[in-house]
Amino acid sequence: MGSDSSKLQNKSTNGTPVLDIKVVGKRRLSGTPPDQTTPPTIKVGASVSFNEGFLTPKKKLSPDRLEVGRSRSGSSCSERQGSFKNKNQHPIQTRNRQLIQSCFQNPHEAIGRKIAKRTAEKRSEFAKFYIALSKEQSDDFEEQIKVLLKKSVANIDFLDEVQRLAEEFGEKYVQYRTIGFKADFFAALADATITECAFLDNAVHPAHQTLSAFSQFITMVFSSVRDGFYNEMRRLRRTSNSFSTGSNSSCRRKKLSSSPADSQYDGFTRAASPGADSRLSDDCFTPSYGEDDGFLKPPVNSMLAARIC
């Protein structure tokens, strides 16, 4: 079996060698000796994809203009946009935010008192502070906690507003330092707040999901509360330092303004006071009653008689 493209016949029936006949394409070559081989054919690509990169002229690069790969710059730009997006991304997931808002739709009017009592049970130092408060102060204390949570939950999608509310809440706690409040109490308050807020769910969602949502939210809120507390403390210190510095400078100004007159008066008194050497000069002006001043007296009669003689 053979095709039209190639046929090879080595021997005849009589045993005499026969010339080989090869057909390449439509062209038939005859008379080729058996020991001579045909050179290999070189294929020349006719398609564009085969000649791509070989037949197209290369671009000349000018020394003043350098080509920069656009794929890398595009990827870096996308990375920058992604990082900026992640920076502005809310730290709490959307489903957890919805869970928190749904919990606060349940009655929670006494949540401030519950948080304060739970904190007092967990920490004895806070209990002493809480007992030292008057009835009006304790009511105000509990109301501030409730208002902070309600406003923060209502603005949970706006991080700047939540941060502002928490910092203002922390600034108000500086007034309780005179009664015994410490910045360490914020951690105990945060733990009690997470527990009491989780009870508002009434076991509608899984417990681990509710605790995770409120842990993220309350931690974020009370970190800003602590920042507001310390910022107010620094502001009061700066104010007191500037007041003390101003009073000291005014006292110094008064002393400096009064010192020239005093020095002038002191100089005047020192100039009028007699010195050690002034005694000799003053003796001539002071009358001496013990000395013999006979040469000033009129002559005695005996002295006149003696002179006449």
PDB file of C-alpha atoms in Angstrom:
ATOM      1  CA  MET A   1       0.000   0.000   0.000  1.00  0.00           C
ATOM      2  CA  GLY A   2       1.411   3.345  -0.949  1.00  0.00           C
ATOM      3  CA  SER A   3       0.355   6.870  -1.615  1.00  0.00           C
ATOM      4  CA  ASP A   4       0.951   9.151  -4.500  1.00  0.00           C
ATOM      5  CA  SER A   5       3.432  11.228  -2.515  1.00  0.00           C
ATOM      6  CA  SER A   6       6.067   8.546  -1.977  1.00  0.00           C
ATOM      7  CA  LYS A   7       6.840   5.131  -3.431  1.00  0.00           C
ATOM      8  CA  LEU A   8       9.952   3.067  -2.902  1.00  0.00           C
ATOM      9  CA  GLN A   9      10.817  -0.063  -4.782  1.00  0.00           C
ATOM     10  CA  ASN A  10      14.192  -1.718  -3.939  1.00  0.00           C
ATOM     11  CA  LYS A  11      14.196  -4.923  -5.957  1.00  0.00           C
ATOM     12  CA  SER A  12      12.458  -6.290  -9.015  1.00  0.00           C
ATOM     13  CA  THR A  13      11.241  -9.796  -9.539  1.00  0.00           C
ATOM     14  CA  ASN A  14      14.464 -10.692 -11.404  1.00  0.00           C
ATOM     15  CA  GLY A  15      16.685  -9.434  -8.535  1.00  0.00           C
ATOM     16  CA  THR A  16      18.223  -6.521 -10.478  1.00  0.00           C
ATOM     17  CA  PRO A  17      18.293  -3.140  -8.716  1.00  0.00           C
ATOM     18  CA  VAL A  18      15.826  -0.587  -9.887  1.00  0.00           C
ATOM     19  CA  LEU A  19      16.164   3.141  -9.614  1.00  0.00           C
ATOM     20  CA  ASP A  20      14.222   4.807  -6.769  1.00  0.00           C
ATOM     21  CA  ILE A  21      11.392   7.166  -7.641  1.00  0.00           C
ATOM     22  CA  LYS A  22      10.258   9.827  -5.146  1.00  0.00           C
ATOM     23  CA  VAL A  23       7.374  12.162  -5.569  1.00  0.00           C
ATOM     24  CA  VAL A  24       7.410  15.466  -3.706  1.00  0.00           C
ATOM     25  CA  GLY A  25       4.138  17.269  -4.032  1.00  0.00           C
ATOM     26  CA  LYS A  26       3.164  17.138  -7.712  1.00  0.00           C
ATOM     27  CA  ARG A  27       6.760  17.104  -8.899  1.00  0.00           C
ATOM     28  CA  ARG A  28       8.267  13.692  -9.690  1.00  0.00           C
ATOM     29  CA  LEU A  29      12.023  13.111  -9.422  1.00  0.00           C
ATOM     30  CA  SER A  30      13.479  10.217 -11.401  1.00  0.00           C
ATOM     31  CA  GLY A  31      16.925   8.878 -11.931  1.00  0.00           C
ATOM     32  CA  THR A  32      18.122   9.324  -8.400  1.00  0.00           C
ATOM     33  CA  PRO A  33      20.705   6.775  -7.397  1.00  0.00           C
ATOM     34  CA  PRO A  34      19.802   4.659  -4.337  1.00  0.00           C
ATOM     35  CA  ASP A  35      22.748   5.796  -2.213  1.00  0.00           C
ATOM     36  CA  GLN A  36      22.063   9.538  -2.651  1.00  0.00           C
ATOM     37  CA  THR A  37      19.618  11.203  -0.220  1.00  0.00           C
ATOM     38  CA  THR A  38      17.590  14.305  -0.875  1.00  0.00           C
ATOM     39  CA  PRO A  39      18.290  17.367   1.260  1.00  0.00           C
ATOM     40  CA  PRO A  40      15.648  18.169   3.903  1.00  0.00           C
ATOM     41  CA  THR A  41      13.034  20.655   2.975  1.00  0.00           C
ATOM     42  CA  ILE A  42      12.846  23.920   4.941  1.00  0.00           C
ATOM     43  CA  LYS A  43       9.376  24.980   5.887  1.00  0.00           C
ATOM     44  CA  VAL A  44       8.621  28.663   5.682  1.00  0.00           C
ATOM     45  CA  GLY A  45       5.720  29.757   7.823  1.00  0.00           C
ATOM     46  CA  ALA A  46       2.927  31.333   5.922  1.00  0.00           C
ATOM     47  CA  SER A  47       0.793  32.348   8.892  1.00  0.00           C
ATOM     48  CA  VAL A  48       1.121  35.593  10.817  1.00  0.00           C
ATOM     49  CA  SER A  49       1.392  33.859  14.180  1.00  0.00           C
ATOM     50  CA  PHE A  50       4.384  31.853  13.040  1.00  0.00           C
ATOM     51  CA  ASN A  51       6.306  34.935  11.893  1.00  0.00           C
ATOM     52  CA  GLU A  52       5.330  37.059  14.869  1.00  0.00           C
ATOM     53  CA  GLY A  53       8.335  38.723  16.417  1.00  0.00           C
ATOM     54  CA  PHE A  54      10.697  37.848  13.567  1.00  0.00           C
ATOM     55  CA  LEU A  55       9.447  39.757  10.557  1.00  0.00           C
ATOM     56  CA  THR A  56       8.183  42.902  12.334  1.00  0.00           C
ATOM     57  CA  PRO A  57      10.720  45.733  12.603  1.00  0.00           C
ATOM     58  CA  LYS A  58      11.903  46.607  16.118  1.00  0.00           C
ATOM     59  CA  LYS A  59      11.126  49.994  17.604  1.00  0.00           C
ATOM     60  CA  LYS A  60      13.986  52.331  18.130  1.00  0.00           C
ATOM     61  CA  LEU A  61      14.288  53.618  21.660  1.00  0.00           C
ATOM     62  CA  SER A  62      15.323  57.202  22.045  1.00  0.00           C
ATOM     63  CA  PRO A  63      17.734  57.928  24.897  1.00  0.00           C
ATOM     64  CA  ASP A  64      15.495  60.726  26.206  1.00  0.00           C
ATOM     65  CA  ARG A  65      12.374  58.604  26.452  1.00  0.00           C
ATOM     66  CA  LEU A  66      12.217  55.344  28.324  1.00  0.00           C
ATOM     67  CA  GLU A  67       9.368  52.922  28.033  1.00  0.00           C
ATOM     68  CA  VAL A  68       7.791  51.727  31.250  1.00  0.00           C
ATOM     69  CA  GLY A  69       5.634  48.631  31.468  1.00  0.00           C
ATOM     70  CA  ARG A  70       2.027  49.664  31.937  1.00  0.00           C
ATOM     71  CA  SER A  71       0.943  46.392  33.457  1.00  0.00           C
ATOM     72  CA  ARG A  72       3.047  46.919  36.582  1.00  0.00           C
ATOM     73  CA  SER A  73       1.885  50.496  37.107  1.00  0.00           C
ATOM     74  CA  GLY A  74      -1.700  49.403  36.727  1.00  0.00           C
ATOM     75  CA  SER A  75      -1.263  46.683  39.301  1.00  0.00           C
ATOM     76  CA  SER A  76       0.356  49.082  41.773  1.00  0.00           C
ATOM     77  CA  CYS A  77      -2.473  51.574  41.262  1.00  0.00           C
ATOM     78  CA  SER A  78      -5.028  48.856  41.939  1.00  0.00           C
ATOM     79  CA  GLU A  79      -3.107  47.831  45.067  1.00  0.00           C
ATOM     80  CA  ARG A  80      -3.151  51.422  46.339  1.00  0.00           C
ATOM     81  CA  GLN A  81      -6.879  51.654  45.728  1.00  0.00           C
ATOM     82  CA  GLY A  82      -7.388  48.364  47.527  1.00  0.00           C
ATOM     83  CA  SER A  83      -5.393  49.482  50.555  1.00  0.00           C
ATOM     84  CA  PHE A  84      -7.303  52.785  50.689  1.00  0.00           C
ATOM     85  CA  LYS A  85     -10.549  50.877  50.529  1.00  0.00           C
ATOM     86  CA  ASN A  86      -9.463  48.556  53.341  1.00  0.00           C
ATOM     87  CA  LYS A  87      -8.474  51.527  55.473  1.00  0.00           C
ATOM     88  CA  ASN A  88     -11.970  53.027  55.224  1.00  0.00           C
ATOM     89  CA  GLN A  89     -13.650  49.673  55.672  1.00  0.00           C
ATOM     90  CA  HIS A  90     -15.843  49.289  58.754  1.00  0.00           C
ATOM     91  CA  PRO A  91     -14.228  47.036  61.390  1.00  0.00           C
ATOM     92  CA  ILE A  92     -17.585  45.353  62.162  1.00  0.00           C
ATOM     93  CA  GLN A  93     -19.308  43.204  59.577  1.00  0.00           C
ATOM     94  CA  THR A  94     -22.693  44.223  58.227  1.00  0.00           C
ATOM     95  CA  ARG A  95     -24.555  41.266  59.717  1.00  0.00           C
ATOM     96  CA  ASN A  96     -23.068  41.975  63.159  1.00  0.00           C
ATOM     97  CA  ARG A  97     -24.118  45.609  62.933  1.00  0.00           C
ATOM     98  CA  GLN A  98     -27.639  44.543  62.061  1.00  0.00           C
ATOM     99  CA  LEU A  99     -27.599  42.138  64.997  1.00  0.00           C
ATOM    100  CA  ILE A 100     -26.569  44.927  67.407  1.00  0.00           C
ATOM    101  CA  GLN A 101     -29.284  47.251  66.149  1.00  0.00           C
ATOM    102  CA  SER A 102     -31.908  44.521  66.422  1.00  0.00           C
ATOM    103  CA  CYS A 103     -30.901  43.861  70.041  1.00  0.00           C
ATOM    104  CA  PHE A 104     -31.388  47.514  70.966  1.00  0.00           C
ATOM    105  CA  GLN A 105     -34.906  47.440  69.601  1.00  0.00           C
ATOM    106  CA  ASN A 106     -35.793  45.448  72.722  1.00  0.00           C
ATOM    107  CA  PRO A 107     -36.447  47.306  76.020  1.00  0.00           C
ATOM    108  CA  HIS A 108     -33.184  48.580  77.496  1.00  0.00           C
ATOM    109  CA  GLU A 109     -34.086  51.529  79.706  1.00  0.00           C
ATOM    110  CA  ALA A 110     -32.391  50.059  82.797  1.00  0.00           C
ATOM    111  CA  ILE A 111     -29.198  48.984  81.031  1.00  0.00           C
ATOM    112  CA  GLY A 112     -27.111  51.760  82.636  1.00  0.00           C
ATOM    113  CA  ARG A 113     -28.025  50.693  86.174  1.00  0.00           C
ATOM    114  CA  LYS A 114     -27.406  47.028  85.336  1.00  0.00           C
ATOM    115  CA  ILE A 115     -23.957  47.792  83.941  1.00  0.00           C
ATOM    116  CA  ALA A 116     -22.979  49.847  87.005  1.00  0.00           C
ATOM    117  CA  LYS A 117     -24.175  47.162  89.436  1.00  0.00           C
ATOM    118  CA  ARG A 118     -22.447  44.354  87.549  1.00  0.00           C
ATOM    119  CA  THR A 119     -19.200  46.336  87.505  1.00  0.00           C
ATOM    120  CA  ALA A 120     -19.485  46.944  91.255  1.00  0.00           C
ATOM    121  CA  GLU A 121     -19.950  43.198  91.809  1.00  0.00           C
ATOM    122  CA  LYS A 122     -16.862  42.355  89.783  1.00  0.00           C
ATOM    123  CA  ARG A 123     -14.526  45.034  91.180  1.00  0.00           C
ATOM    124  CA  SER A 124     -14.466  46.198  94.786  1.00  0.00           C
ATOM    125  CA  GLU A 125     -12.690  49.504  94.064  1.00  0.00           C
ATOM    126  CA  PHE A 126     -15.445  50.497  91.672  1.00  0.00           C
ATOM    127  CA  ALA A 127     -17.987  49.489  94.285  1.00  0.00           C
ATOM    128  CA  LYS A 128     -16.445  51.986  96.738  1.00  0.00           C
ATOM    129  CA  PHE A 129     -16.616  54.702  94.108  1.00  0.00           C
ATOM    130  CA  TYR A 130     -20.204  53.834  93.178  1.00  0.00           C
ATOM    131  CA  ILE A 131     -21.323  53.888  96.811  1.00  0.00           C
ATOM    132  CA  ALA A 132     -19.619  57.251  97.380  1.00  0.00           C
ATOM    133  CA  LEU A 133     -21.801  58.840  94.698  1.00  0.00           C
ATOM    134  CA  SER A 134     -24.866  60.725  95.739  1.00  0.00           C
ATOM    135  CA  LYS A 135     -28.314  59.750  94.453  1.00  0.00           C
ATOM    136  CA  GLU A 136     -28.232  62.479  91.842  1.00  0.00           C
ATOM    137  CA  GLN A 137     -24.700  61.625  90.736  1.00  0.00           C
ATOM    138  CA  SER A 138     -25.436  57.906  90.458  1.00  0.00           C
ATOM    139  CA  ASP A 139     -28.568  58.590  88.379  1.00  0.00           C
ATOM    140  CA  ASP A 140     -26.554  60.868  86.119  1.00  0.00           C
ATOM    141  CA  PHE A 141     -23.807  58.251  85.857  1.00  0.00           C
ATOM    142  CA  GLU A 142     -26.248  55.521  84.776  1.00  0.00           C
ATOM    143  CA  GLU A 143     -28.066  57.817  82.367  1.00  0.00           C
ATOM    144  CA  GLN A 144     -24.829  58.772  80.611  1.00  0.00           C
ATOM    145  CA  ILE A 145     -23.989  55.109  79.967  1.00  0.00           C
ATOM    146  CA  LYS A 146     -27.443  54.429  78.523  1.00  0.00           C
ATOM    147  CA  VAL A 147     -27.384  57.519  76.281  1.00  0.00           C
ATOM    148  CA  LEU A 148     -23.907  56.667  74.993  1.00  0.00           C
ATOM    149  CA  LEU A 149     -24.967  53.152  73.970  1.00  0.00           C
ATOM    150  CA  LYS A 150     -28.216  54.298  72.336  1.00  0.00           C
ATOM    151  CA  LYS A 151     -26.544  57.031  70.276  1.00  0.00           C
ATOM    152  CA  SER A 152     -23.599  54.840  69.324  1.00  0.00           C
ATOM    153  CA  VAL A 153     -25.894  52.051  68.109  1.00  0.00           C
ATOM    154  CA  ALA A 154     -28.001  54.534  66.148  1.00  0.00           C
ATOM    155  CA  ASN A 155     -24.840  55.844  64.402  1.00  0.00           C
ATOM    156  CA  ILE A 156     -23.019  52.513  64.171  1.00  0.00           C
ATOM    157  CA  ASP A 157     -22.418  52.941  60.429  1.00  0.00           C
ATOM    158  CA  PHE A 158     -20.620  56.271  60.977  1.00  0.00           C
ATOM    159  CA  LEU A 159     -17.312  55.718  62.724  1.00  0.00           C
ATOM    160  CA  ASP A 160     -16.489  59.409  63.154  1.00  0.00           C
ATOM    161  CA  GLU A 161     -19.736  60.084  64.981  1.00  0.00           C
ATOM    162  CA  VAL A 162     -19.288  57.078  67.262  1.00  0.00           C
ATOM    163  CA  GLN A 163     -15.759  58.221  68.095  1.00  0.00           C
ATOM    164  CA  ARG A 164     -16.943  61.757  68.874  1.00  0.00           C
ATOM    165  CA  LEU A 165     -19.718  60.534  71.190  1.00  0.00           C
ATOM    166  CA  ALA A 166     -17.361  58.203  73.040  1.00  0.00           C
ATOM    167  CA  GLU A 167     -14.691  60.873  73.542  1.00  0.00           C
ATOM    168  CA  GLU A 168     -17.250  63.327  74.928  1.00  0.00           C
ATOM    169  CA  PHE A 169     -18.433  60.619  77.316  1.00  0.00           C
ATOM    170  CA  GLY A 170     -14.869  60.015  78.513  1.00  0.00           C
ATOM    171  CA  GLU A 171     -14.289  63.719  79.094  1.00  0.00           C
ATOM    172  CA  LYS A 172     -17.235  63.839  81.536  1.00  0.00           C
ATOM    173  CA  TYR A 173     -15.669  61.164  83.728  1.00  0.00           C
ATOM    174  CA  VAL A 174     -12.783  63.438  84.708  1.00  0.00           C
ATOM    175  CA  GLN A 175     -15.068  65.173  87.225  1.00  0.00           C
ATOM    176  CA  TYR A 176     -15.412  61.888  89.154  1.00  0.00           C
ATOM    177  CA  ARG A 177     -11.709  61.647  89.902  1.00  0.00           C
ATOM    178  CA  THR A 178     -12.186  63.610  93.106  1.00  0.00           C
ATOM    179  CA  ILE A 179     -14.550  60.870  94.325  1.00  0.00           C
ATOM    180  CA  GLY A 180     -12.155  58.045  93.472  1.00  0.00           C
ATOM    181  CA  PHE A 181     -12.726  57.189  89.807  1.00  0.00           C
ATOM    182  CA  LYS A 182      -9.750  55.693  87.941  1.00  0.00           C
ATOM    183  CA  ALA A 183      -9.059  55.113  84.275  1.00  0.00           C
ATOM    184  CA  ASP A 184      -8.660  51.397  85.017  1.00  0.00           C
ATOM    185  CA  PHE A 185     -12.407  51.183  85.661  1.00  0.00           C
ATOM    186  CA  PHE A 186     -13.105  51.486  81.919  1.00  0.00           C
ATOM    187  CA  ALA A 187     -12.007  47.886  81.309  1.00  0.00           C
ATOM    188  CA  ALA A 188     -14.402  46.583  83.955  1.00  0.00           C
ATOM    189  CA  LEU A 189     -17.189  48.774  82.576  1.00  0.00           C
ATOM    190  CA  ALA A 190     -16.566  47.439  79.057  1.00  0.00           C
ATOM    191  CA  ASP A 191     -16.799  43.801  80.210  1.00  0.00           C
ATOM    192  CA  ALA A 192     -20.038  44.451  82.064  1.00  0.00           C
ATOM    193  CA  THR A 193     -21.452  46.302  79.052  1.00  0.00           C
ATOM    194  CA  ILE A 194     -20.710  43.374  76.711  1.00  0.00           C
ATOM    195  CA  THR A 195     -22.472  40.955  79.071  1.00  0.00           C
ATOM    196  CA  GLU A 196     -25.574  43.114  79.581  1.00  0.00           C
ATOM    197  CA  CYS A 197     -25.872  43.929  75.869  1.00  0.00           C
ATOM    198  CA  ALA A 198     -25.663  40.240  74.975  1.00  0.00           C
ATOM    199  CA  PHE A 199     -28.674  39.587  77.241  1.00  0.00           C
ATOM    200  CA  LEU A 200     -30.750  41.938  75.066  1.00  0.00           C
ATOM    201  CA  ASP A 201     -30.685  39.392  72.235  1.00  0.00           C
ATOM    202  CA  ASN A 202     -32.970  37.021  74.194  1.00  0.00           C
ATOM    203  CA  ALA A 203     -31.237  34.002  72.587  1.00  0.00           C
ATOM    204  CA  VAL A 204     -32.513  34.856  69.109  1.00  0.00           C
ATOM    205  CA  HIS A 205     -29.056  34.479  67.541  1.00  0.00           C
ATOM    206  CA  PRO A 206     -26.287  32.030  68.463  1.00  0.00           C
ATOM    207  CA  ALA A 207     -24.503  33.033  71.648  1.00  0.00           C
ATOM    208  CA  HIS A 208     -21.032  33.086  70.081  1.00  0.00           C
ATOM    209  CA  GLN A 209     -22.209  35.374  67.283  1.00  0.00           C
ATOM    210  CA  THR A 210     -23.862  37.800  69.708  1.00  0.00           C
ATOM    211  CA  LEU A 211     -20.809  37.913  71.968  1.00  0.00           C
ATOM    212  CA  SER A 212     -18.466  38.419  69.010  1.00  0.00           C
ATOM    213  CA  ALA A 213     -20.545  41.292  67.616  1.00  0.00           C
ATOM    214  CA  PHE A 214     -20.824  43.143  70.939  1.00  0.00           C
ATOM    215  CA  SER A 215     -17.185  42.506  71.812  1.00  0.00           C
ATOM    216  CA  GLN A 216     -16.018  44.241  68.635  1.00  0.00           C
ATOM    217  CA  PHE A 217     -18.452  47.111  69.074  1.00  0.00           C
ATOM    218  CA  ILE A 218     -17.918  47.800  72.799  1.00  0.00           C
ATOM    219  CA  THR A 219     -14.138  47.495  72.485  1.00  0.00           C
ATOM    220  CA  MET A 220     -14.161  50.111  69.731  1.00  0.00           C
ATOM    221  CA  VAL A 221     -16.396  52.442  71.765  1.00  0.00           C
ATOM    222  CA  PHE A 222     -14.492  52.232  75.054  1.00  0.00           C
ATOM    223  CA  SER A 223     -11.116  52.715  73.396  1.00  0.00           C
ATOM    224  CA  SER A 224     -12.386  56.125  72.263  1.00  0.00           C
ATOM    225  CA  VAL A 225     -13.835  56.718  75.752  1.00  0.00           C
ATOM    226  CA  ARG A 226     -10.391  56.196  77.274  1.00  0.00           C
ATOM    227  CA  ASP A 227      -8.841  58.535  74.692  1.00  0.00           C
ATOM    228  CA  GLY A 228     -11.334  61.262  75.580  1.00  0.00           C
ATOM    229  CA  PHE A 229     -10.620  60.827  79.289  1.00  0.00           C
ATOM    230  CA  TYR A 230      -6.854  61.214  78.837  1.00  0.00           C
ATOM    231  CA  ASN A 231      -7.244  64.120  76.413  1.00  0.00           C
ATOM    232  CA  GLU A 232      -9.309  66.025  78.979  1.00  0.00           C
ATOM    233  CA  MET A 233      -6.721  65.249  81.655  1.00  0.00           C
ATOM    234  CA  ARG A 234      -3.930  66.671  79.479  1.00  0.00           C
ATOM    235  CA  ARG A 235      -5.991  69.754  78.695  1.00  0.00           C
ATOM    236  CA  LEU A 236      -6.582  70.465  82.374  1.00  0.00           C
ATOM    237  CA  ARG A 237      -2.888  70.016  83.124  1.00  0.00           C
ATOM    238  CA  ARG A 238      -1.928  72.458  80.394  1.00  0.00           C
ATOM    239  CA  THR A 239      -4.454  74.971  81.688  1.00  0.00           C
ATOM    240  CA  SER A 240      -3.201  74.696  85.262  1.00  0.00           C
ATOM    241  CA  ASN A 241       0.417  74.948  84.142  1.00  0.00           C
ATOM    242  CA  SER A 242      -0.265  78.034  82.053  1.00  0.00           C
ATOM    243  CA  PHE A 243      -2.154  79.635  84.971  1.00  0.00           C
ATOM    244  CA  SER A 244       0.671  78.945  87.405  1.00  0.00           C
ATOM    245  CA  THR A 245       3.223  80.212  84.905  1.00  0.00           C
ATOM    246  CA  GLY A 246       1.191  83.390  84.381  1.00  0.00           C
ATOM    247  CA  SER A 247       0.851  84.049  88.103  1.00  0.00           C
ATOM    248  CA  ASN A 248       4.560  83.510  88.653  1.00  0.00           C
ATOM    249  CA  SER A 249       5.442  85.842  85.816  1.00  0.00           C
ATOM    250  CA  SER A 250       3.099  88.542  87.180  1.00  0.00           C
ATOM    251  CA  CYS A 251       4.719  88.257  90.607  1.00  0.00           C
ATOM    252  CA  ARG A 252       8.122  88.575  89.023  1.00  0.00           C
ATOM    253  CA  ARG A 253       6.992  91.641  87.096  1.00  0.00           C
ATOM    254  CA  LYS A 254       5.790  93.250  90.327  1.00  0.00           C
ATOM    255  CA  LYS A 255       9.079  92.532  92.027  1.00  0.00           C
ATOM    256  CA  LEU A 256      11.049  93.901  89.101  1.00  0.00           C
ATOM    257  CA  SER A 257       8.891  97.033  88.949  1.00  0.00           C
ATOM    258  CA  SER A 258       9.312  97.678  92.690  1.00  0.00           C
ATOM    259  CA  SER A 259      13.039  96.917  92.826  1.00  0.00           C
ATOM    260  CA  PRO A 260      14.335 100.169  91.114  1.00  0.00           C
ATOM    261  CA  ALA A 261      12.552 102.428  93.649  1.00  0.00           C
ATOM    262  CA  ASP A 262      13.808 100.347  96.525  1.00  0.00           C
ATOM    263  CA  SER A 263      17.335 100.434  95.215  1.00  0.00           C
ATOM    264  CA  GLN A 264      17.089 104.199  94.703  1.00  0.00           C
ATOM    265  CA  TYR A 265      15.798 104.655  98.231  1.00  0.00           C
ATOM    266  CA  ASP A 266      18.457 102.384  99.609  1.00  0.00           C
ATOM    267  CA  GLY A 267      21.119 104.295  97.724  1.00  0.00           C
ATOM    268  CA  PHE A 268      19.827 107.582  99.075  1.00  0.00           C
ATOM    269  CA  THR A 269      19.906 106.379 102.672  1.00  0.00           C
ATOM    270  CA  ARG A 270      23.324 104.892 102.249  1.00  0.00           C
ATOM    271  CA  ALA A 271      24.643 108.205 100.867  1.00  0.00           C
ATOM    272  CA  ALA A 272      23.196 110.204 103.820  1.00  0.00           C
ATOM    273  CA  SER A 273      24.467 107.843 106.490  1.00  0.00           C
ATOM    274  CA  PRO A 274      27.902 108.812 107.918  1.00  0.00           C
ATOM    275  CA  GLY A 275      30.793 106.643 107.057  1.00  0.00           C
ATOM    276  CA  ALA A 276      33.836 105.608 109.018  1.00  0.00           C
ATOM    277  CA  ASP A 277      35.927 108.528 107.766  1.00  0.00           C
ATOM    278  CA  SER A 278      33.256 111.152 108.158  1.00  0.00           C
ATOM    279  CA  ARG A 279      33.863 111.508 111.934  1.00  0.00           C
ATOM    280  CA  LEU A 280      37.016 113.602 111.407  1.00  0.00           C
ATOM    281  CA  SER A 281      35.335 115.974 109.042  1.00  0.00           C
ATOM    282  CA  ASP A 282      32.340 116.414 111.342  1.00  0.00           C
ATOM    283  CA  ASP A 283      34.398 117.245 114.410  1.00  0.00           C
ATOM    284  CA  CYS A 284      35.007 120.775 113.278  1.00  0.00           C
ATOM    285  CA  PHE A 285      31.271 121.458 113.265  1.00  0.00           C
ATOM    286  CA  THR A 286      30.526 119.929 116.630  1.00  0.00           C
ATOM    287  CA  PRO A 287      31.261 122.115 119.694  1.00  0.00           C
ATOM    288  CA  SER A 288      33.568 120.581 122.327  1.00  0.00           C
ATOM    289  CA  TYR A 289      32.750 121.690 125.785  1.00  0.00           C
ATOM    290  CA  GLY A 290      35.623 119.953 127.527  1.00  0.00           C
ATOM    291  CA  GLU A 291      38.432 121.775 125.663  1.00  0.00           C
ATOM    292  CA  ASP A 292      40.240 124.924 126.832  1.00  0.00           C
ATOM    293  CA  ASP A 293      38.898 127.792 124.781  1.00  0.00           C
ATOM    294  CA  GLY A 294      40.623 130.578 126.788  1.00  0.00           C
ATOM    295  CA  PHE A 295      41.908 132.302 123.696  1.00  0.00           C
ATOM    296  CA  LEU A 296      38.385 133.285 122.952  1.00  0.00           C
ATOM    297  CA  LYS A 297      37.722 134.751 126.380  1.00  0.00           C
ATOM    298  CA  PRO A 298      38.422 138.441 127.144  1.00  0.00           C
ATOM    299  CA  PRO A 299      41.807 139.072 128.809  1.00  0.00           C
ATOM    300  CA  VAL A 300      41.986 138.906 132.563  1.00  0.00           C
ATOM    301  CA  ASN A 301      43.214 141.883 134.609  1.00  0.00           C
ATOM    302  CA  SER A 302      46.260 140.018 135.856  1.00  0.00           C
ATOM    303  CA  MET A 303      47.313 139.348 132.326  1.00  0.00           C
ATOM    304  CA  LEU A 304      46.982 143.008 131.438  1.00  0.00           C
ATOM    305  CA  ALA A 305      49.028 144.113 134.457  1.00  0.00           C
ATOM    306  CA  ALA A 306      51.776 141.686 133.607  1.00  0.00           C
ATOM    307  CA  ARG A 307      51.980 142.957 130.061  1.00  0.00           C
ATOM    308  CA  ILE A 308      52.191 146.558 131.233  1.00  0.00           C
ATOM    309  CA  CYS A 309      54.994 145.715 133.532  1.00  0.00           C
TER     310      CYS A 309
END
